[in-house]
CSV table of C-alpha atoms in Angstrom, one decimal:
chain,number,residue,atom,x,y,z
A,1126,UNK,CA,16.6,-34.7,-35.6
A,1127,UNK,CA,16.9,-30.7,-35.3
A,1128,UNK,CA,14.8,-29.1,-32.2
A,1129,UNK,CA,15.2,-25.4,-32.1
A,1130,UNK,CA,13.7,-23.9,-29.0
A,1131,UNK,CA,12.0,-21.1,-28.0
A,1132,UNK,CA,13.9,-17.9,-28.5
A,1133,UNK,CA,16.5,-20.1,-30.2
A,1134,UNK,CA,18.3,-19.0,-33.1
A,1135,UNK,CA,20.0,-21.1,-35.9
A,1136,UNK,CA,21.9,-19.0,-38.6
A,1137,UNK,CA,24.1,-19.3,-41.1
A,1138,UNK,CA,26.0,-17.0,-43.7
A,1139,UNK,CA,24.8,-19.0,-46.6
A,1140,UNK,CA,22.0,-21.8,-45.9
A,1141,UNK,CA,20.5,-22.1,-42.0
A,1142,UNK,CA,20.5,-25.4,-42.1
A,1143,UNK,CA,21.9,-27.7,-45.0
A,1144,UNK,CA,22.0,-31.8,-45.3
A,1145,UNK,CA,20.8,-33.6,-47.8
A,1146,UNK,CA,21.6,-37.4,-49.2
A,1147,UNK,CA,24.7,-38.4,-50.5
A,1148,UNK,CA,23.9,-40.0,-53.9
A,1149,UNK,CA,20.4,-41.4,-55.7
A,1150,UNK,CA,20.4,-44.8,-54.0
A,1151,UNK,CA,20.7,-43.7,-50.2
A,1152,UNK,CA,17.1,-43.2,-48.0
A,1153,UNK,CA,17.8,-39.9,-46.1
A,1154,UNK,CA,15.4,-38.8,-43.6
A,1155,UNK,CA,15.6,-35.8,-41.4
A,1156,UNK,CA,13.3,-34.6,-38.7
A,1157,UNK,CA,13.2,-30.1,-37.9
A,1158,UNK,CA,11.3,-28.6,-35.4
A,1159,UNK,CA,11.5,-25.0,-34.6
A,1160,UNK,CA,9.1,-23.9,-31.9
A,1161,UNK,CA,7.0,-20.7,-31.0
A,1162,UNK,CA,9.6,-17.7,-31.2
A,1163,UNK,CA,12.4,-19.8,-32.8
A,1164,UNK,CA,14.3,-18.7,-35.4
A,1165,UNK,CA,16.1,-20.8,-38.6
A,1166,UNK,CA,17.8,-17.9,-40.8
A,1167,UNK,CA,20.1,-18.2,-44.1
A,1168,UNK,CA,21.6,-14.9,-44.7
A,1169,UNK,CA,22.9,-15.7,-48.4
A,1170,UNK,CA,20.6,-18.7,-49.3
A,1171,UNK,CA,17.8,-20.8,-48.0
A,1172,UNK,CA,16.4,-20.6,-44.6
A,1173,UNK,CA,16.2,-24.7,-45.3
A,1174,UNK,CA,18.5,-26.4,-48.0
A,1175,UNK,CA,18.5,-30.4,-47.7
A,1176,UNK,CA,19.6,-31.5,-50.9
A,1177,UNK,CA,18.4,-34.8,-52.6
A,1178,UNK,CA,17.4,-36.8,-55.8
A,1179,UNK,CA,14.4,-38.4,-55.8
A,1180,UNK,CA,11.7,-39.4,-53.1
A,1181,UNK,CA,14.2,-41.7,-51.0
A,1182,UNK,CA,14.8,-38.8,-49.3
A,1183,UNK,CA,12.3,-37.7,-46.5
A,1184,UNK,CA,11.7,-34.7,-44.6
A,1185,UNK,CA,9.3,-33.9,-41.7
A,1186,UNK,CA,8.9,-30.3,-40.6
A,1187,UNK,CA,7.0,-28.5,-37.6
A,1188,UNK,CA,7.5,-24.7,-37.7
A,1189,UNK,CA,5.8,-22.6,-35.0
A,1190,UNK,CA,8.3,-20.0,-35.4
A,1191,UNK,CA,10.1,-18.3,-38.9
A,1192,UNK,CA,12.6,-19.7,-41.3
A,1193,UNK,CA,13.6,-16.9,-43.7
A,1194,UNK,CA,16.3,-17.2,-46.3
A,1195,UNK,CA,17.6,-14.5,-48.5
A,1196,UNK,CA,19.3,-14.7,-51.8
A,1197,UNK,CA,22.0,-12.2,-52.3
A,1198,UNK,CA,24.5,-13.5,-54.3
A,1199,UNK,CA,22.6,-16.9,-55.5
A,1200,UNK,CA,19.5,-18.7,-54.9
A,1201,UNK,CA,17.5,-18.1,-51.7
A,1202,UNK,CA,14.0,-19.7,-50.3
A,1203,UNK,CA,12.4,-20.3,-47.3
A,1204,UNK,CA,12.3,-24.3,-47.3
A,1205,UNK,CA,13.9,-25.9,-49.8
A,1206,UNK,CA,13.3,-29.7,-49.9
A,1207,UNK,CA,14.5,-31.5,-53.2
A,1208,UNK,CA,12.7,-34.7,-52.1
A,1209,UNK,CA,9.4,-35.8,-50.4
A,1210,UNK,CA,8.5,-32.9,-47.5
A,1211,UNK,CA,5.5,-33.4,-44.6
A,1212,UNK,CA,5.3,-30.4,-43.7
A,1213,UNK,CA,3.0,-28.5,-40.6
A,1214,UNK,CA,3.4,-24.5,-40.4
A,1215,UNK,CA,1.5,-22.2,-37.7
A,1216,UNK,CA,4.4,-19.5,-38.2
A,1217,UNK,CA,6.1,-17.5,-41.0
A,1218,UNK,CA,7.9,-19.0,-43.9
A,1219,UNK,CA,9.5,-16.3,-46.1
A,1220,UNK,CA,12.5,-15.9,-48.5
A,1221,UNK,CA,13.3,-12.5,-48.7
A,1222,UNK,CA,15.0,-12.7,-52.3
A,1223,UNK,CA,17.2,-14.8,-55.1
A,1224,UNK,CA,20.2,-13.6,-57.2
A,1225,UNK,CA,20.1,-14.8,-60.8
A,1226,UNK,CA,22.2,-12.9,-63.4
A,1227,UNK,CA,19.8,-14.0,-66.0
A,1228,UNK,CA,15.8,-13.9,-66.4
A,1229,UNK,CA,14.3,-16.8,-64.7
A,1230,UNK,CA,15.1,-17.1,-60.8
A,1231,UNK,CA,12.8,-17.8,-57.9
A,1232,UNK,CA,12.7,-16.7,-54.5
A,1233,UNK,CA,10.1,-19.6,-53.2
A,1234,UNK,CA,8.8,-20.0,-49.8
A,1235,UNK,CA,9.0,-23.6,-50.0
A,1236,UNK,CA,9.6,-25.6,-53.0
A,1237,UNK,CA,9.5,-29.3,-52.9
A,1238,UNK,CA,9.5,-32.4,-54.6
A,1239,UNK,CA,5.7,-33.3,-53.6
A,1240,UNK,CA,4.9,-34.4,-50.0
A,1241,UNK,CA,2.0,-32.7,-47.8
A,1242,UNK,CA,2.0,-29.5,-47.2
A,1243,UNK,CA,-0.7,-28.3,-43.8
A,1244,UNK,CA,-0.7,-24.7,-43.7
A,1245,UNK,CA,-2.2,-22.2,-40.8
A,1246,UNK,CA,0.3,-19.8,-40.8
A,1247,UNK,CA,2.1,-17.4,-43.3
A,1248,UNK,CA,4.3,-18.9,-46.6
A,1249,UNK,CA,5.3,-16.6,-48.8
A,1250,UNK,CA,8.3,-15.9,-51.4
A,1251,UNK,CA,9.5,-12.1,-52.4
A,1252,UNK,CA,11.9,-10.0,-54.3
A,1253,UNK,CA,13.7,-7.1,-53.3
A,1254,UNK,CA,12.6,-4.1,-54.9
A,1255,UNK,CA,14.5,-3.6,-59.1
A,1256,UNK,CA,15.0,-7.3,-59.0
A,1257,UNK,CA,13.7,-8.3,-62.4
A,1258,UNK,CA,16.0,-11.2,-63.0
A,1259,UNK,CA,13.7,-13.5,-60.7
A,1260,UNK,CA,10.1,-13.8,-58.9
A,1261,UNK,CA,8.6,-14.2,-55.6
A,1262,UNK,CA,6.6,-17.4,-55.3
A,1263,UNK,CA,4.8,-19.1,-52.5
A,1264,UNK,CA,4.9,-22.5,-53.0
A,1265,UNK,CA,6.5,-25.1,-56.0
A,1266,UNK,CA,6.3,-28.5,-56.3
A,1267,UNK,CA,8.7,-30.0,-58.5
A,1268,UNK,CA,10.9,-32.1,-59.0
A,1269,UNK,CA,15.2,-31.6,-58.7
A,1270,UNK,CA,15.7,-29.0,-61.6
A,1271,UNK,CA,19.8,-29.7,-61.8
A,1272,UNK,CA,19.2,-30.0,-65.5
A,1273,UNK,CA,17.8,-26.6,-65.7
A,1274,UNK,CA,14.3,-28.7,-66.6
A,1275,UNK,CA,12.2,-29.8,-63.6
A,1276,UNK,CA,11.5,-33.4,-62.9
A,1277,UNK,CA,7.7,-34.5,-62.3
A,1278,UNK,CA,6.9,-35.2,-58.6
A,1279,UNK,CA,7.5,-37.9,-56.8
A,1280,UNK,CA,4.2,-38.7,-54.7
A,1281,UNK,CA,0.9,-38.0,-54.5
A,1282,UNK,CA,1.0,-34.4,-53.5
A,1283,UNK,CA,-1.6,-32.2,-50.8
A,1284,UNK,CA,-1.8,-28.3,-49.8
A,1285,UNK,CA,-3.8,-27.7,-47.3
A,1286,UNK,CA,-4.4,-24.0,-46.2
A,1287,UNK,CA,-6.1,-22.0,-43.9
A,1288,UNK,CA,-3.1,-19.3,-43.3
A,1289,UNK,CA,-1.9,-17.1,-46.0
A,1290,UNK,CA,0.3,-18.0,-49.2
A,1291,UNK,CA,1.6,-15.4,-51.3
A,1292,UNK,CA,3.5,-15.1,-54.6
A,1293,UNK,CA,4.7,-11.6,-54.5
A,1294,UNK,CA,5.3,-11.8,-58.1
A,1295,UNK,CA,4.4,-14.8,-59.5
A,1296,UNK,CA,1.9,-17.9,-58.4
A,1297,UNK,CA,1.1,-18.4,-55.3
A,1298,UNK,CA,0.9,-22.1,-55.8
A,1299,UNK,CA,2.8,-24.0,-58.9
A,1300,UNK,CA,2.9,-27.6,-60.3
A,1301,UNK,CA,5.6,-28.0,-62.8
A,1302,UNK,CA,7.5,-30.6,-64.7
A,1303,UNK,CA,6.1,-33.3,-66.9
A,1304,UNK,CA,2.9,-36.3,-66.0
A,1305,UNK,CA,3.8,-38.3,-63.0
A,1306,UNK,CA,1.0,-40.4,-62.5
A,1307,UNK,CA,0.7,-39.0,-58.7
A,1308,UNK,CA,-1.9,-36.4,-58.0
A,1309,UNK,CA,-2.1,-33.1,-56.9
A,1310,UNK,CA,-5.0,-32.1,-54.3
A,1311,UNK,CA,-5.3,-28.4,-53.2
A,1312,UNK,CA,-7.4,-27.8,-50.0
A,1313,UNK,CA,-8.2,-24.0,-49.3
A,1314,UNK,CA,-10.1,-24.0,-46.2
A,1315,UNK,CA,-12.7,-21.3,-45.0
A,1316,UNK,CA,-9.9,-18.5,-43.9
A,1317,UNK,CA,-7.4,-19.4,-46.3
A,1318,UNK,CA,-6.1,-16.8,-49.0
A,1319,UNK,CA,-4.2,-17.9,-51.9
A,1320,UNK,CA,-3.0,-14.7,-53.5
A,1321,UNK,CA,-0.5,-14.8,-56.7
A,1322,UNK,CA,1.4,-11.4,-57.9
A,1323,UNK,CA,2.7,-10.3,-61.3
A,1324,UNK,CA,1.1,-9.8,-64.7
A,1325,UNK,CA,1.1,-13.0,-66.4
A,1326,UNK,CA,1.1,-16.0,-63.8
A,1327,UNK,CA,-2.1,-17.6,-62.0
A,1328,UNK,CA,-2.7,-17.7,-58.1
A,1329,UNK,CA,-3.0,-21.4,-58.8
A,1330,UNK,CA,-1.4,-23.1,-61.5
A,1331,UNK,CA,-0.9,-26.9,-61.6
A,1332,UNK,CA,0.4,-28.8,-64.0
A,1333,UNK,CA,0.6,-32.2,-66.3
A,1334,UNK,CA,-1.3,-34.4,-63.1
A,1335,UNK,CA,-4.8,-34.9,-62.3
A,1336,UNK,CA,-5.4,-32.1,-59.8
A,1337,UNK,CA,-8.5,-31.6,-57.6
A,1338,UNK,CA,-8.9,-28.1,-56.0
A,1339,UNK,CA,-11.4,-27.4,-53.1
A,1340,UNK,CA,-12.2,-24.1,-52.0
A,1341,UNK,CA,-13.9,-22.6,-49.3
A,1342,UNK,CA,-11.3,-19.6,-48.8
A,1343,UNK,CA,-10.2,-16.5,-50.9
A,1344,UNK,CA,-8.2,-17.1,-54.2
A,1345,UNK,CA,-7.2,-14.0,-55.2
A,1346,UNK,CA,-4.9,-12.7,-58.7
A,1347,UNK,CA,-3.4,-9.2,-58.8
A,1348,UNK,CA,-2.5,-7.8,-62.1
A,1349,UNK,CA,-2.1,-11.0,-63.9
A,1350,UNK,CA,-6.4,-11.2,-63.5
A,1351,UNK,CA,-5.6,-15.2,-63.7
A,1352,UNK,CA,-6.9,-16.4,-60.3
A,1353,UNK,CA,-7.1,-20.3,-61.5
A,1354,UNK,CA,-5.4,-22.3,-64.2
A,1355,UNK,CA,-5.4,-26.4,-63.9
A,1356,UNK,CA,-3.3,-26.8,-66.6
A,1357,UNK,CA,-3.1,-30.2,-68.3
A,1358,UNK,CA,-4.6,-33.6,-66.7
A,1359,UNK,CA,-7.8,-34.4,-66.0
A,1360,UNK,CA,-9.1,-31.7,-63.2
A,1361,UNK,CA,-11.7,-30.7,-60.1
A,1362,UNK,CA,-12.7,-27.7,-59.1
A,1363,UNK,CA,-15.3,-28.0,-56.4
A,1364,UNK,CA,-16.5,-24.7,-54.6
A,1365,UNK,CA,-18.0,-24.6,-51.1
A,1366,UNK,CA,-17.4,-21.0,-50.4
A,1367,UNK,CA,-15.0,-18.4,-50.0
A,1368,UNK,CA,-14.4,-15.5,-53.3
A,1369,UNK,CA,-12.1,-16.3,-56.3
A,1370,UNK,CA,-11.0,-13.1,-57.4
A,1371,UNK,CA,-9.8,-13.8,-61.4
A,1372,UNK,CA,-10.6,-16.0,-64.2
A,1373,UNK,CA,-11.1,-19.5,-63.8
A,1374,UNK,CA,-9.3,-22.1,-66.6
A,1375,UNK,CA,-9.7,-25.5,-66.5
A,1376,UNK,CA,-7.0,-25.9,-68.6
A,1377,UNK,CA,-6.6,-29.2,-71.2
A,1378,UNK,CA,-8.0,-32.5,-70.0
A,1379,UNK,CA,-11.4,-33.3,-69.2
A,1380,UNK,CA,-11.9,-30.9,-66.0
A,1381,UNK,CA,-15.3,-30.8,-64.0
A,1382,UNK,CA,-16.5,-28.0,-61.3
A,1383,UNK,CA,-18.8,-28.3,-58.9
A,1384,UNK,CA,-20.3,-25.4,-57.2
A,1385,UNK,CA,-22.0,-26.1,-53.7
A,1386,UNK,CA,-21.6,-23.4,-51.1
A,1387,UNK,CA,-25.3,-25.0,-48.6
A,1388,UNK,CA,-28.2,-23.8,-48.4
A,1389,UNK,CA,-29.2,-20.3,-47.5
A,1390,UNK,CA,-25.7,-19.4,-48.5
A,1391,UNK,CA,-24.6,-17.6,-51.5
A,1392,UNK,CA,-21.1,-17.5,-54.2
A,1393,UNK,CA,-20.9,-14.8,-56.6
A,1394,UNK,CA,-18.1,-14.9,-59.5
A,1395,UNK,CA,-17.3,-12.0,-61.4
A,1396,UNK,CA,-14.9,-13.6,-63.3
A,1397,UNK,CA,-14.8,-15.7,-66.7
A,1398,UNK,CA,-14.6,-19.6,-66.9
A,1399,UNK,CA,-12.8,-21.7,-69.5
A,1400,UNK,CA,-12.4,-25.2,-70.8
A,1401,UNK,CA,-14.5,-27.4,-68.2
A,1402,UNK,CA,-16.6,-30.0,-69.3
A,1403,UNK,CA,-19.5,-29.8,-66.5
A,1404,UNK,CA,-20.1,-26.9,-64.4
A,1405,UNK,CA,-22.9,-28.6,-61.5
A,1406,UNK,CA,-24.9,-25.9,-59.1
A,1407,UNK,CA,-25.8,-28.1,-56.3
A,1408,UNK,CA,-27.0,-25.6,-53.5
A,1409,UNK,CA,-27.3,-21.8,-52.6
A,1410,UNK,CA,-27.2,-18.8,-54.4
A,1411,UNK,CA,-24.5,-18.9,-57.4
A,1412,UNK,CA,-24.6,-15.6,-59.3
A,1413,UNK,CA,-22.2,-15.7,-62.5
A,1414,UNK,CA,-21.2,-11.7,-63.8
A,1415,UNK,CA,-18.4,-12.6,-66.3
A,1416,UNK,CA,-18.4,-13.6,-69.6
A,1417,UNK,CA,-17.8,-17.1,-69.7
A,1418,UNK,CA,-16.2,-19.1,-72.6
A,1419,UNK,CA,-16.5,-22.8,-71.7
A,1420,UNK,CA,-18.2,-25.3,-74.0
A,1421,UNK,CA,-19.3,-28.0,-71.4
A,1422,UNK,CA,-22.9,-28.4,-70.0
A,1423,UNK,CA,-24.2,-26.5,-67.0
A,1424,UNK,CA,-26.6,-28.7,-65.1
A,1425,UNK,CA,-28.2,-26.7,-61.8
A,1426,UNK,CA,-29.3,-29.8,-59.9
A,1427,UNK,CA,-30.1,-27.3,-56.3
A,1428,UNK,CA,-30.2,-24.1,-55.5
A,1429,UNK,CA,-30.6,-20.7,-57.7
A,1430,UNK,CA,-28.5,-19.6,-60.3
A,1431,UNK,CA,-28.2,-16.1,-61.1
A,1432,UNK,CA,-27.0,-15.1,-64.7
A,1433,UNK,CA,-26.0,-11.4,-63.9
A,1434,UNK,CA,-23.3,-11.4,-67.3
A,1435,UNK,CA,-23.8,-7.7,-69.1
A,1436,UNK,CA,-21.7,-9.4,-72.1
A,1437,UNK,CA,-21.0,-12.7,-73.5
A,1438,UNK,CA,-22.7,-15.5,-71.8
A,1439,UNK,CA,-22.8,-16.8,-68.3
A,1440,UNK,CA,-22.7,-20.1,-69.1
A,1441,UNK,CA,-20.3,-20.2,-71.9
A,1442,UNK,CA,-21.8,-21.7,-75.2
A,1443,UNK,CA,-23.2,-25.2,-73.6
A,1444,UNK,CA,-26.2,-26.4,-72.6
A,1445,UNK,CA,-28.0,-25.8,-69.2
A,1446,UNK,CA,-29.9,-28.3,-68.0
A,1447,UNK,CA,-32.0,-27.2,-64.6
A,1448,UNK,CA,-32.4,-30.3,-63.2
A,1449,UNK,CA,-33.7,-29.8,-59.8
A,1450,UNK,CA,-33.3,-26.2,-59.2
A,1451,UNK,CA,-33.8,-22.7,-60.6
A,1452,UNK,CA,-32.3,-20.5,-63.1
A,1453,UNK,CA,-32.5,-16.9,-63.0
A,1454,UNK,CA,-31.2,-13.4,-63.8
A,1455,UNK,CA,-31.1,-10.6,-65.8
A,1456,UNK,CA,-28.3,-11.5,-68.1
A,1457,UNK,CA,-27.9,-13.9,-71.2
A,1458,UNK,CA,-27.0,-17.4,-71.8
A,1459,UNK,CA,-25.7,-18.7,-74.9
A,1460,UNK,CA,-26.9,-22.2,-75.1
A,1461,UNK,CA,-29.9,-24.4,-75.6
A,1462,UNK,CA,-31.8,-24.4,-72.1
A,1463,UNK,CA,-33.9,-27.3,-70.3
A,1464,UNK,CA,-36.2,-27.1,-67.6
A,1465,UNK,CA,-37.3,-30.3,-65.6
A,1466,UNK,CA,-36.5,-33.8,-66.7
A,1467,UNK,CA,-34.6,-34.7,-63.3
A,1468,UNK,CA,-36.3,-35.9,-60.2
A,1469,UNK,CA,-37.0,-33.1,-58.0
A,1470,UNK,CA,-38.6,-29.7,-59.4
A,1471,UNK,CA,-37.4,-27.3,-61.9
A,1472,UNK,CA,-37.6,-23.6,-62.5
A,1473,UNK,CA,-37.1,-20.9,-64.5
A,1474,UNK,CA,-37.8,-17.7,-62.9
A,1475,UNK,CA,-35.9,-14.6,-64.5
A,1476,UNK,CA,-36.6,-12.7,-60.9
A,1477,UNK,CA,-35.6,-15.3,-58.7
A,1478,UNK,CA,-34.0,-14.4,-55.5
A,1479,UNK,CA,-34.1,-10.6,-55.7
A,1480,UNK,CA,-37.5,-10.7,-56.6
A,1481,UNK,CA,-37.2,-7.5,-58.5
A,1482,UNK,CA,-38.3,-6.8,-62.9
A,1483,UNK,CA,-35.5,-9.0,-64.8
A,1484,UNK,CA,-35.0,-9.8,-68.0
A,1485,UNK,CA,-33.5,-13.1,-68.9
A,1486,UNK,CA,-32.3,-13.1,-72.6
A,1487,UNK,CA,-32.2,-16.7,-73.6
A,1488,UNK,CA,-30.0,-17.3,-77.2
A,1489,UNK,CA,-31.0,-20.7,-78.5
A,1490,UNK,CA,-33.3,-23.3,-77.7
A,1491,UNK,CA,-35.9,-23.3,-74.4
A,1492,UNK,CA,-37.4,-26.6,-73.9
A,1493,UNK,CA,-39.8,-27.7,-70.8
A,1494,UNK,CA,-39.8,-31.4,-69.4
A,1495,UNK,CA,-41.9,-33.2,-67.0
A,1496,UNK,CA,-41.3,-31.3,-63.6
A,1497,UNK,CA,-40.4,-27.9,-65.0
A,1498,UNK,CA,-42.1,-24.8,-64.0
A,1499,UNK,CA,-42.0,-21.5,-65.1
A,1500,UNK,CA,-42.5,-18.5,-62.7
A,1501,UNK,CA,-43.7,-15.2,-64.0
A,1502,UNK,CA,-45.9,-12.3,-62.5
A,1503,UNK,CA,-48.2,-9.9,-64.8
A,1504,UNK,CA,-48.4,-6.7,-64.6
A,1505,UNK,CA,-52.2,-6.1,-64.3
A,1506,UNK,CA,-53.2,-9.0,-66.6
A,1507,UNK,CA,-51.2,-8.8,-69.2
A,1508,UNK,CA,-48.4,-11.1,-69.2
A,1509,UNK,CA,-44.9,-9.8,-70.2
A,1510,UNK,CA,-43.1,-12.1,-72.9
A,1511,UNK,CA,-40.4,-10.7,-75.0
A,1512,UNK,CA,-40.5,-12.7,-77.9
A,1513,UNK,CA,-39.7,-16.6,-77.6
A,1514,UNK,CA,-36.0,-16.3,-76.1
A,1515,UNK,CA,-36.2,-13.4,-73.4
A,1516,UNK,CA,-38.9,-13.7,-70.3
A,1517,UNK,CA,-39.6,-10.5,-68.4
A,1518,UNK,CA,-41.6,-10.5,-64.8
A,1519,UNK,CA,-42.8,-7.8,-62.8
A,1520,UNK,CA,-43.5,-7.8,-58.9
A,1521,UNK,CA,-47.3,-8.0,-58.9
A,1522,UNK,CA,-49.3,-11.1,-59.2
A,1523,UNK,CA,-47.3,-13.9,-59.4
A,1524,UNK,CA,-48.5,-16.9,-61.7
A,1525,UNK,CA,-46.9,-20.4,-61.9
A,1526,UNK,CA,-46.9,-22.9,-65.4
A,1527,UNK,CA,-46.5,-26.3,-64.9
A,1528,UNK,CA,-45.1,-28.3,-68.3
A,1529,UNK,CA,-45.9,-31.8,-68.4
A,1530,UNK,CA,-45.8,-34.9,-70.6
């Protein structure tokens, strides 16, 4: 067990603190606190280095204070953990830089080998300025990579975060190395940013496991415009608030997202979404401005969604199915839509919400089940009906069509 007090310092040339077990077989388990104003510094390596193999090793970590390593001459990151980590932070966990001669380095925050992860403070990994030969990453869960290839995890793995992680120039929050069987659950509370850096590399990318995101804070991608990627596995993305600033990708897999922010409470996305099987609106207002791309069905079960796309579709080339709640907008949608059929009422109402003259451009099939209703005003009394696939209302007298069977 390591206490570091108050105003207490712990530094060393290379790592700050190093241990780690002596061989695959061994359990090694190590306890760190470093309090309010404490200080655990590596001045040529990792703030935190405790060596291991596999998930025999355990390590339990309370920072209220910053751990800060800095790769000069070799590798550098904040917390370095090769086994299982529980880790709490309230303060600042930064590396400052890594040293690689070649292309492929990482300056991480903290990197582990799975483990919990509660963050309300600050973890973030960097490069010094012209270093090209490595990136700055928040957060990597891995396993040992002494083989130059890294292992799967070794547990069931949870981020939880309402602080700040930050990949200065590459994800914020990684997954790699091959199917494990464990999962991966990524919790971004309401005041939680997730925000990834560079040009090619998500804010969030996971990896071969089943992975289940919930977010209620900011994700945000810089140049990269990649804010999401699930990678392999089966996935879940379930929204309850927040902004996600950057594509969405639900990667391989059969992945699911579930968008629910409450009533009288609103998520806009300007982004695109990819390779989901189901996108659910539950509740709220969703508006959806990108282009989307994904195949699966789009089922609106509550609330209002707003298809605000100037290109593409909103709802990628699948079916919408408006179960029990209202579909709206002045955009398009590529597949075949259904109003009603569910248990609660159905609506389609190109105006919804802002109330205002909207055209909704429908490109295949619209179909009206028992429960469905479709809102529309005339102007005068003349109704306005572009053709069969595009409905047009005006703010005047509204009029409501019940469809039943």
């Amino acid at each position: 067990m390591i206490n570091n007090n108050g105003n207490g310092l712990i530094e060393g040339g290379r790592h700050g603190i190093t241990a780690g077990a002596a061989n695959n077989t061994v359990s090694f388990t190590l306890s760190v606190t470093n309090q309010l104003n404490a200080t655990i510094q590596g001045d040529n390596g990792s703030g935190m280095n405790i060596d291991g193999f596999n998930a025999n090793e355990v390590v339990t970590i309370q920072n209220d204070g910053t751990i800060t390593g800095n790769g000069v001459t070799g590798d550098g990151d904040g917390v370095d953990v090769d086994g299982i980590v529980n880790l709490t932070n309230t303060g600042v966990i930064q590396s400052l830089n890594a040293f690689s001669d070649v292309p492929g380095g990482a300056s991480e925050g903290v990197t582990a080998g799975g483990g919990t992860i509660t963050n309300s403070g600050t973890i973030e990994g960097d490069v010094a300025a012209g270093n090209v030969n490595a990136v700055g990453r928040g957060i990597t869960l891995a396993g040992v990579d002494t083989s130059g290839t890294p292992e799967p995890i070794y547990a069931d793995s949870v981020v939880t975060n309402s602080g700040f992680i930050k990949g200065q120039t590459d994800s914020a929050i990684v997954v790699l190395g091959a199917a494990s069987g464990f999962t991966v659950t990524i919790n971004n509370e309401a005041g939680g940013t997730i925000e990834g850096g560079g040009d090619t590399a998500a804010a969030i990318q996971t990896g071969a496991d089943n992975d289940t995101l919930n977010n209620a804070g900011d994700v945000i991608a810089d140049a990269s415009g990649k804010a999401i990627d699930l990678g392999d596995g089966d996935d879940t993305l379930n929204i309850t608030g927040g902004t996600i600033q950057g594509d969405i990708s639900g990667g391989s897999g059969t992945n699911t997202c579930t968008i629910d922010p409450g009533a009288m409470h609103s998520f806009t996305y300007t982004g695109a979404i990819s390779d989901f099987d189901s996108v659910e609106i539950k509740s709220g207002v969703v508006s959806f401005f990108g282009a989307s791309t994904y195949t699966g069905t789009t089922t609106v079960s509550g609330g209002t969604l707003i298809a605000a796309n100037s290109t593409g579709s909103a709802t990628g080339s699948g079916p919408v199915q408006v179960t029990g709640g209202t579909l709206g907008g002045n955009g398009s949608i590529g597949g075949a839509v259904t109003i009603g059929g569910g248990s609660g009422s159905a609506a389609l109402a190109p105006g919804a919400h802002s109330q205002h003259e909207a055209t909704l451009t429908i490109q295949s099939s619209l179909t009206f089940q028992t429960g469905g209703t479709y809102l529309y005003t005339l102007q005068g009394h003349r109704q306005q009906l572009r053709g069969r696939r595009s409905h047009r209302e005006r703010r005047h007298h509204r009029r409501r069509r019940h469809f039943n069977r």
